[in-house]
mmCIF file of C-alpha atoms in Angstrom:
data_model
loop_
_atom_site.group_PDB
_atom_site.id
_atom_site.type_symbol
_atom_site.label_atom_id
_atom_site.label_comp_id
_atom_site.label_asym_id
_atom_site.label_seq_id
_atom_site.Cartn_x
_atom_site.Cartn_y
_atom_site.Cartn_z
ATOM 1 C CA UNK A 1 187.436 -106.976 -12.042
ATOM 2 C CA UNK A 2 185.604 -108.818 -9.401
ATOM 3 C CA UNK A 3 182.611 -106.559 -9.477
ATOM 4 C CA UNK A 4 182.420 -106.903 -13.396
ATOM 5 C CA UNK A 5 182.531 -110.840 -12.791
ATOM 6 C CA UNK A 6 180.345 -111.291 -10.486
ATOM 7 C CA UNK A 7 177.696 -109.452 -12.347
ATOM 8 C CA UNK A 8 178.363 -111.604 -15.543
ATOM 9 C CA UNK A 9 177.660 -114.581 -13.254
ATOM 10 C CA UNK A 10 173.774 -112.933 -12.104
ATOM 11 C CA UNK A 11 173.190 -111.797 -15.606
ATOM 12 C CA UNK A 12 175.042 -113.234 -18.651
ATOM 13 C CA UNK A 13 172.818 -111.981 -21.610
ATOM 14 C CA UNK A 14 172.140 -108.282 -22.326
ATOM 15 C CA UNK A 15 168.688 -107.781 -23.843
ATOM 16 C CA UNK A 16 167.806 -105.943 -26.926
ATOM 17 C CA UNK A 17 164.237 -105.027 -28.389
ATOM 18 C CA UNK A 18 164.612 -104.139 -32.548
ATOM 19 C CA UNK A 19 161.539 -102.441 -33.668
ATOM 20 C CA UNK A 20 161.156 -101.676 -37.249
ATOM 21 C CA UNK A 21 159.456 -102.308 -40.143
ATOM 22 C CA UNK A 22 159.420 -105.514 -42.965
ATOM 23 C CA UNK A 23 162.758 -105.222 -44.892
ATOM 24 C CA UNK A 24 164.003 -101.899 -42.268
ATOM 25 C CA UNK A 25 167.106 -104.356 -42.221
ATOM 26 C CA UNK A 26 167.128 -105.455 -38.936
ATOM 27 C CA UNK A 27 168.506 -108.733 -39.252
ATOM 28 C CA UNK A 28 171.623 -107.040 -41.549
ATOM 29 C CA UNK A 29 172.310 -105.003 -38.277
ATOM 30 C CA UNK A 30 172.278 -107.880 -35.600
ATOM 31 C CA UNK A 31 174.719 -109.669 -38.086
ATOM 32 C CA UNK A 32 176.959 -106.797 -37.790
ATOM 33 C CA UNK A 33 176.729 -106.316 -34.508
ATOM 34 C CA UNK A 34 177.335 -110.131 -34.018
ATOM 35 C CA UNK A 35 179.887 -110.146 -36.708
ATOM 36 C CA UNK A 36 178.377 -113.166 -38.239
ATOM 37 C CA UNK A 37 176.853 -113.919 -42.164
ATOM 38 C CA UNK A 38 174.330 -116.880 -40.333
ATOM 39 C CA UNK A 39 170.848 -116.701 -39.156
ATOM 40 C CA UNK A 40 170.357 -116.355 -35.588
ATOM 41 C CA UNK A 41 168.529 -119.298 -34.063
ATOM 42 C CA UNK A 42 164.890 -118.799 -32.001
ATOM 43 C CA UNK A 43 163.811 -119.980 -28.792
ATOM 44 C CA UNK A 44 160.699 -119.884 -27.216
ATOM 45 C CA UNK A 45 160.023 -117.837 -24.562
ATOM 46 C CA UNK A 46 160.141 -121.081 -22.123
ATOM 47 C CA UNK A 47 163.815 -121.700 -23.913
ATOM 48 C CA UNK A 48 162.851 -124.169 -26.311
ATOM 49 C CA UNK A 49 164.159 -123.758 -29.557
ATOM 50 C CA UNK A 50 162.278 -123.420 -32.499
ATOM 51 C CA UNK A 51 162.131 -124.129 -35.990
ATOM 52 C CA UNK A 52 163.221 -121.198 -38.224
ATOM 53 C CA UNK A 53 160.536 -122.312 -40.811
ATOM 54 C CA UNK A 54 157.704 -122.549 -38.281
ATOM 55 C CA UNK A 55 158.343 -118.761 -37.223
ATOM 56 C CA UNK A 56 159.053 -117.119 -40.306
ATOM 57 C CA UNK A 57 155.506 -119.165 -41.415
ATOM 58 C CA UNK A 58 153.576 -117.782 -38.206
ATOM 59 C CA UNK A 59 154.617 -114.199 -38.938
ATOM 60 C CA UNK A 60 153.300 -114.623 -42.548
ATOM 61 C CA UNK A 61 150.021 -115.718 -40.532
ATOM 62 C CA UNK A 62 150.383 -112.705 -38.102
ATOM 63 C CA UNK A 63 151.374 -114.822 -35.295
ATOM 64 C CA UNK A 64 155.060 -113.214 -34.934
ATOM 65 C CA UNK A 65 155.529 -113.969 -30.968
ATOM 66 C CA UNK A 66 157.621 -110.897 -29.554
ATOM 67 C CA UNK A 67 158.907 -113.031 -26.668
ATOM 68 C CA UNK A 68 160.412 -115.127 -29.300
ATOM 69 C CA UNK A 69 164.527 -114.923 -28.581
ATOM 70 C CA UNK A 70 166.638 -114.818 -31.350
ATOM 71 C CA UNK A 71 170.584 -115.747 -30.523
ATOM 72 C CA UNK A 72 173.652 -115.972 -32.763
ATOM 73 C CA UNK A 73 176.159 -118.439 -31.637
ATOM 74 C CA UNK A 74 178.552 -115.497 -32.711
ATOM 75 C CA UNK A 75 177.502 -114.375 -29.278
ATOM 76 C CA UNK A 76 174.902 -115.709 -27.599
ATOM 77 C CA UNK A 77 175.313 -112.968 -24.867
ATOM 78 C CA UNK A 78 173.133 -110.916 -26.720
ATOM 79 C CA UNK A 79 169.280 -112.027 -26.691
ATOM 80 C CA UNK A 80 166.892 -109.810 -28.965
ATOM 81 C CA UNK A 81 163.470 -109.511 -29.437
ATOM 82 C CA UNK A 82 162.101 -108.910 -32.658
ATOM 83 C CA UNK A 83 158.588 -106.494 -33.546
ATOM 84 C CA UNK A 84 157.162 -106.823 -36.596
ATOM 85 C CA UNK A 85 154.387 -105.353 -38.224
ATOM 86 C CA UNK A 86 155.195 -101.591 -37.442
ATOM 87 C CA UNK A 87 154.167 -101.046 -41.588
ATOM 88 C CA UNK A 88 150.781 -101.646 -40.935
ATOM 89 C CA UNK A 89 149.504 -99.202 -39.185
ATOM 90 C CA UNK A 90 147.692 -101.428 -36.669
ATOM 91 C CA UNK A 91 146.950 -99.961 -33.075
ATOM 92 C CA UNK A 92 147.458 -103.471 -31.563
ATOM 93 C CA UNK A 93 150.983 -103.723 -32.744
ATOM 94 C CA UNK A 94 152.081 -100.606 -30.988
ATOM 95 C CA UNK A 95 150.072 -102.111 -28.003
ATOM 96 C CA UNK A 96 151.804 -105.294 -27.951
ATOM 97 C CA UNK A 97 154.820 -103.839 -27.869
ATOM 98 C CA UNK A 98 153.931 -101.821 -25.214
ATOM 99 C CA UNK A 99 152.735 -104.634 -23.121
ATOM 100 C CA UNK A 100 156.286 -106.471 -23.545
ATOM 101 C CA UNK A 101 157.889 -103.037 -22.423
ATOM 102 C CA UNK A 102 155.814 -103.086 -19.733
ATOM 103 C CA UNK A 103 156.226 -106.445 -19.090
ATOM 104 C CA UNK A 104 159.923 -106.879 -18.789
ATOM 105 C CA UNK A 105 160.143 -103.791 -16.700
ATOM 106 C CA UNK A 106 158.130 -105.387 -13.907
ATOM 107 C CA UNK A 107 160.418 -108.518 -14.380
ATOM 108 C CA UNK A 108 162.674 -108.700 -10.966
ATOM 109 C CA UNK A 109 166.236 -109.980 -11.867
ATOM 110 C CA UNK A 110 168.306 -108.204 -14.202
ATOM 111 C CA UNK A 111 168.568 -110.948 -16.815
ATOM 112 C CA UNK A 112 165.156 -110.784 -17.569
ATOM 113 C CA UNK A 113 164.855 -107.000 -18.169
ATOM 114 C CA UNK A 114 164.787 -105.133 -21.595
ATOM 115 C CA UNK A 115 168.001 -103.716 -21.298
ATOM 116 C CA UNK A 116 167.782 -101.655 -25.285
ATOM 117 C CA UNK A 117 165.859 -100.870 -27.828
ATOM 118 C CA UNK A 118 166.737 -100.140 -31.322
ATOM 119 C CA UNK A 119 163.895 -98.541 -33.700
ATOM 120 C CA UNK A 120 165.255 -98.913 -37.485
ATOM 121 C CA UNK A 121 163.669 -96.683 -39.783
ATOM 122 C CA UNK A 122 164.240 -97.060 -43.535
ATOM 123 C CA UNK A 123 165.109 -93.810 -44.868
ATOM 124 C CA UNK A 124 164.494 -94.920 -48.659
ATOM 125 C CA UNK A 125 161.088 -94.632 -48.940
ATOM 126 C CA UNK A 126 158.536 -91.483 -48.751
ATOM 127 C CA UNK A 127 157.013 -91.906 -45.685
ATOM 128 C CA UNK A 128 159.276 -91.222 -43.309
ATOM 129 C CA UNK A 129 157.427 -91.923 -40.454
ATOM 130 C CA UNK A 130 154.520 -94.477 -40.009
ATOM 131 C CA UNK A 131 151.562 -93.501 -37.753
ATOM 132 C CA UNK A 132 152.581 -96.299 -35.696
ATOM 133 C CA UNK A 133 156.233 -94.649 -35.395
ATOM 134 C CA UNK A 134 154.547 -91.668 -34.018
ATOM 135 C CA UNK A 135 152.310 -93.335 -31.989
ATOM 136 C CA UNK A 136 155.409 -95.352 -30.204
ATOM 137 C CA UNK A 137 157.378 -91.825 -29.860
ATOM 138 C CA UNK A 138 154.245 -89.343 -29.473
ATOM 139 C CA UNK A 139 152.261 -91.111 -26.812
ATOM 140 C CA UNK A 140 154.525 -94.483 -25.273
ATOM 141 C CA UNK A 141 157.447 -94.478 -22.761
ATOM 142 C CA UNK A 142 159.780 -96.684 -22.673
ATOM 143 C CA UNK A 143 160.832 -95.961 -18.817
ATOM 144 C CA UNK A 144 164.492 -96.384 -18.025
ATOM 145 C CA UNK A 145 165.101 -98.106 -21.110
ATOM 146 C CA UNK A 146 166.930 -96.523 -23.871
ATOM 147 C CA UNK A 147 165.578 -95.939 -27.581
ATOM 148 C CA UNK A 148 168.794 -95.527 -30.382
ATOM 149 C CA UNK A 149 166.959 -94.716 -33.422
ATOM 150 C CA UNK A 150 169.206 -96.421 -36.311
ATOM 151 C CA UNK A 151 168.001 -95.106 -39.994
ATOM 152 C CA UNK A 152 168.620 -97.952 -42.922
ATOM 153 C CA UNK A 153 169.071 -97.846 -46.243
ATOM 154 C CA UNK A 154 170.830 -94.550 -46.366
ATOM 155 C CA UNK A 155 171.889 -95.521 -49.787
ATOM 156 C CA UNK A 156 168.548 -94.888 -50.877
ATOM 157 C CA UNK A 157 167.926 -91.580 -49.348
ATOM 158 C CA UNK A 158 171.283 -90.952 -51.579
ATOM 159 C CA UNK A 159 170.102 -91.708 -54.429
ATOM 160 C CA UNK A 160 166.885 -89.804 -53.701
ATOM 161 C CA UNK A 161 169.010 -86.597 -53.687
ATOM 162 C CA UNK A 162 170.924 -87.348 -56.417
ATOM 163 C CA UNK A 163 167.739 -87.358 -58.399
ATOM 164 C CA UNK A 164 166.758 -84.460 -57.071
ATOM 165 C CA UNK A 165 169.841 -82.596 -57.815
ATOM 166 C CA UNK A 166 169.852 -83.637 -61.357
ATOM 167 C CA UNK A 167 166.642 -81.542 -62.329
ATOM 168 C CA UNK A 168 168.709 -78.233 -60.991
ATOM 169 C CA UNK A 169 172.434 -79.213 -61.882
ATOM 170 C CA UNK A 170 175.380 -80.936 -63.691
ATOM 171 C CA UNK A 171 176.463 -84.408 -63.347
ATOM 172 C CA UNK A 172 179.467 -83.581 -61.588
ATOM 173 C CA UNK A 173 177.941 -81.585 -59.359
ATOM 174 C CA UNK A 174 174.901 -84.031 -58.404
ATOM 175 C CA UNK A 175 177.479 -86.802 -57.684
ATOM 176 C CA UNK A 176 179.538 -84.547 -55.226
ATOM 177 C CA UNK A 177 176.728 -82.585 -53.546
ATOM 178 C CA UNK A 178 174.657 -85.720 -52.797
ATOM 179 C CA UNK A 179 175.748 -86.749 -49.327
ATOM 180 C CA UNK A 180 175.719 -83.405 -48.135
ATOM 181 C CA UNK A 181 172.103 -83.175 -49.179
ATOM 182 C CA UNK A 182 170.919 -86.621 -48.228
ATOM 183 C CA UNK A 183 172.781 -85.562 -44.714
ATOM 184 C CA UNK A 184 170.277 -82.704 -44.887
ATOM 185 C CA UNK A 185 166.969 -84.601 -45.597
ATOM 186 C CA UNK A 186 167.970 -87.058 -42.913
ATOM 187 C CA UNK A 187 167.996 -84.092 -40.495
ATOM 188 C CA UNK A 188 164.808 -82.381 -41.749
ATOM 189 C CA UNK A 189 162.430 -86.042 -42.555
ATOM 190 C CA UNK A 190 163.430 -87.803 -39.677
ATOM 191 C CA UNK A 191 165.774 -86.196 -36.917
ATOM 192 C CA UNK A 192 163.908 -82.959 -36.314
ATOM 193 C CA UNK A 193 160.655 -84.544 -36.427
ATOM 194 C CA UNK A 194 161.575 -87.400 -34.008
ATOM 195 C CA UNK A 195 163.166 -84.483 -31.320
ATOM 196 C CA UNK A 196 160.168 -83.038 -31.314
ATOM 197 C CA UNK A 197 157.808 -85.414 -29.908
ATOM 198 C CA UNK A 198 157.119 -86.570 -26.172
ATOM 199 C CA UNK A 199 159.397 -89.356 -25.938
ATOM 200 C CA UNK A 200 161.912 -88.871 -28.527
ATOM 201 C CA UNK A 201 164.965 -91.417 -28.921
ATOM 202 C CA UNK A 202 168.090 -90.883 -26.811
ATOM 203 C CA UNK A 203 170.727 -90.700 -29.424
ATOM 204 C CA UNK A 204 170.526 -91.604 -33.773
ATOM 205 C CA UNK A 205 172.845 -93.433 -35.997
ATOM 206 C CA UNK A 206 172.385 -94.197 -39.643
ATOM 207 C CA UNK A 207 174.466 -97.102 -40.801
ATOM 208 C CA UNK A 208 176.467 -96.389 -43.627
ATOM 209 C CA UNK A 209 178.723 -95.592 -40.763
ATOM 210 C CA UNK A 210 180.244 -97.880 -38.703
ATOM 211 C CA UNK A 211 178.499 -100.414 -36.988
ATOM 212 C CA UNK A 212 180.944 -99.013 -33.808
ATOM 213 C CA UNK A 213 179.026 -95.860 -33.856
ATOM 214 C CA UNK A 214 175.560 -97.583 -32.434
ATOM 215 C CA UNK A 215 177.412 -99.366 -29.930
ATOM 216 C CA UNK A 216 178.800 -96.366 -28.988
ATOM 217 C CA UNK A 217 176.108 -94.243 -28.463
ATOM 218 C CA UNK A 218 174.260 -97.569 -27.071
ATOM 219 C CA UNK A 219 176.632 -97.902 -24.171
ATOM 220 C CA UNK A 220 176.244 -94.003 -23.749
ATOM 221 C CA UNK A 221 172.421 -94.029 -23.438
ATOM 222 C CA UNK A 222 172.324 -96.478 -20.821
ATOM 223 C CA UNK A 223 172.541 -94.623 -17.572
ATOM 224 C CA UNK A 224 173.005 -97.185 -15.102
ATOM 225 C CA UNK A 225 176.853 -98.041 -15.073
ATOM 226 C CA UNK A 226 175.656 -101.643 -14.174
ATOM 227 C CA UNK A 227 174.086 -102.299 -17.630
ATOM 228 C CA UNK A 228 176.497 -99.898 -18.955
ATOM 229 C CA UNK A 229 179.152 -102.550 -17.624
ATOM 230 C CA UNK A 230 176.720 -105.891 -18.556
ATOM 231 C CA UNK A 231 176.542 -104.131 -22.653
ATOM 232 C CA UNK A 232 180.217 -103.644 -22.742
ATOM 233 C CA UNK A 233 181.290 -106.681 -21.570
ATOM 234 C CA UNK A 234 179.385 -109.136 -23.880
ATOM 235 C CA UNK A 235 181.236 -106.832 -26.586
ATOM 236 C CA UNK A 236 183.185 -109.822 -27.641
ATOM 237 C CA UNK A 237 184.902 -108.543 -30.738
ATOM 238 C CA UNK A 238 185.261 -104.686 -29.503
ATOM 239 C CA UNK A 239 187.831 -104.537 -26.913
ATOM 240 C CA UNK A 240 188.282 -100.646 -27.947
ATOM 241 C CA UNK A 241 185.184 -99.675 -26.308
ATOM 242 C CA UNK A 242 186.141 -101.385 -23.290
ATOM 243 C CA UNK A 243 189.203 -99.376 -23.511
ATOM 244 C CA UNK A 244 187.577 -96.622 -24.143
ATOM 245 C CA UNK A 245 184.459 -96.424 -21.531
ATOM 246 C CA UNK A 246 187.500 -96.897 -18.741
ATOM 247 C CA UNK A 247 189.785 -93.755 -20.072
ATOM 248 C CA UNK A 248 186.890 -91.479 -20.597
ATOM 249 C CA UNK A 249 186.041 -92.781 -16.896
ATOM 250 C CA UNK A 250 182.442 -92.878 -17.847
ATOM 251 C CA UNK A 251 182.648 -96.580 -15.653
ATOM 252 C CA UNK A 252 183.019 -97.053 -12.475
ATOM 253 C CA UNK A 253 184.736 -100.604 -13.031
ATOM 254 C CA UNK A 254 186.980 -101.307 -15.121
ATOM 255 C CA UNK A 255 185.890 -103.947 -18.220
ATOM 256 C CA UNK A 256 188.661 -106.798 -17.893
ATOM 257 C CA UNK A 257 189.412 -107.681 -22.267
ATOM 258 C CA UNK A 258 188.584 -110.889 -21.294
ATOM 259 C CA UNK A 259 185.324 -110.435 -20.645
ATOM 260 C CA UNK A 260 185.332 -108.364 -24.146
#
């Protein structure tokens, strides 16, 4: 217990990078994870804070800032970083993202590290991935920094194989074969494709499931049981994954529930 609070006291925030496309639904996920229905407030990268307005206007201009830090005062021990512009196509997004990978790995104290990152990919559309998706997983590592793909809109891809069903079979039997099929695209538009490049993503989670499930396999990717600690610990509503991390034994410390 005095391990786990000593490291809260060097490093109080656990870092997360959300890549992703315009309306992938990354702000729906943070929400969740935060367990909030309000609008995360920005800060500078110098820790001013900043007018919601003022950034969403700047990203219409193209000036999204990456270093920007959004917070929820759900849980402000959770700072993420927000890339946009992934839908474009554009070389120089894919490099700027790089750079701030590159960047926070060279920081020196934990705090200021990228601790995550979590690429959302819309599955309700018919490009499953962008060139600049396969640019970030083809030819860019992320180093010791874990990549959860999360896949959005699963609904969508649903409905997509419901449609498809309908030209071969009954009502009845579109309805209950749909999942099973849309289960089945996921796997051959997006999973297989993404294991086979360079750097594919440590683990995937599509959201109609629990919003447990990418914390889970979150806390799983990271392989340092120090972060591993640091991201379970600023789990403020999900004292079962403390729970859990310390029976499976999979930390070395144990995660005190207040700290959860």
């Amino acid at each position: 217990m005095e391990e786990a609070i000593d490291l809260r006291s060097k490093c109080r925030h656990f870092r997360v990078l959300v890549i992703g496309r315009a309306n992938a639904g990354k702000t729906t996920i943070l929400k969740r994870v935060c367990n909030t229905v309000e609008d995360p407030e920005i800060f500078s990268p110098s820790g001013e804070k900043t007018d919601l307005a003022a950034v969403e206007g700047s990203a219409e201009r193209g000036l999204h800032n990456i270093d920007n830090q959004l917070i929820f005062k759900s849980n402000p021990q959770f700072i993420f970083h927000d890339s946009r512009g992934f839908e474009s196509g554009s070389a120089e997004e894919v490099k700027k993202v790089k750079d701030f990978i590159a960047q926070r790995a060279a920081a020196s104290d934990l705090s200021s590290q990228l601790h995550a990152i979590w690429y959302c990919l819309p599955t309700d559309t018919n490009r499953p991935l962008l060139e600049t998706d396969e640019q970030f997983f083809k030819k860019h590592g992320t180093g010791k920094v874990p990549v959860i793909a999360i896949f959005t809109k699963f609904d969508g891809l649903v409905t997509k194989a419901f449609q498809q069903l309908r030209t071969m079979k009954s009502l009845k039997e579109a309805k209950t074969e749909k999942a099973e099929l849309a289960q089945k695209m996921l796997t051959t538009d997006f999973i297989v494709p993404l294991k086979a490049t360079k750097f594919a993503p440590a683990d995937y989670v599509h959201l109609e499931i629990q919003i447990q499930e990418l914390i889970q396999k979150t806390a799983t990717a990271l392989t340092d049981d120090t972060l591993r600690l640091l991201f379970v610990s600023v789990q403020q509503n999900n004292i079962d994954l403390c729970i859990q991390f310390a029976v499976k034994g999979q930390l070395d410390l144990q995660c005190p529930v207040e700290l959860c």
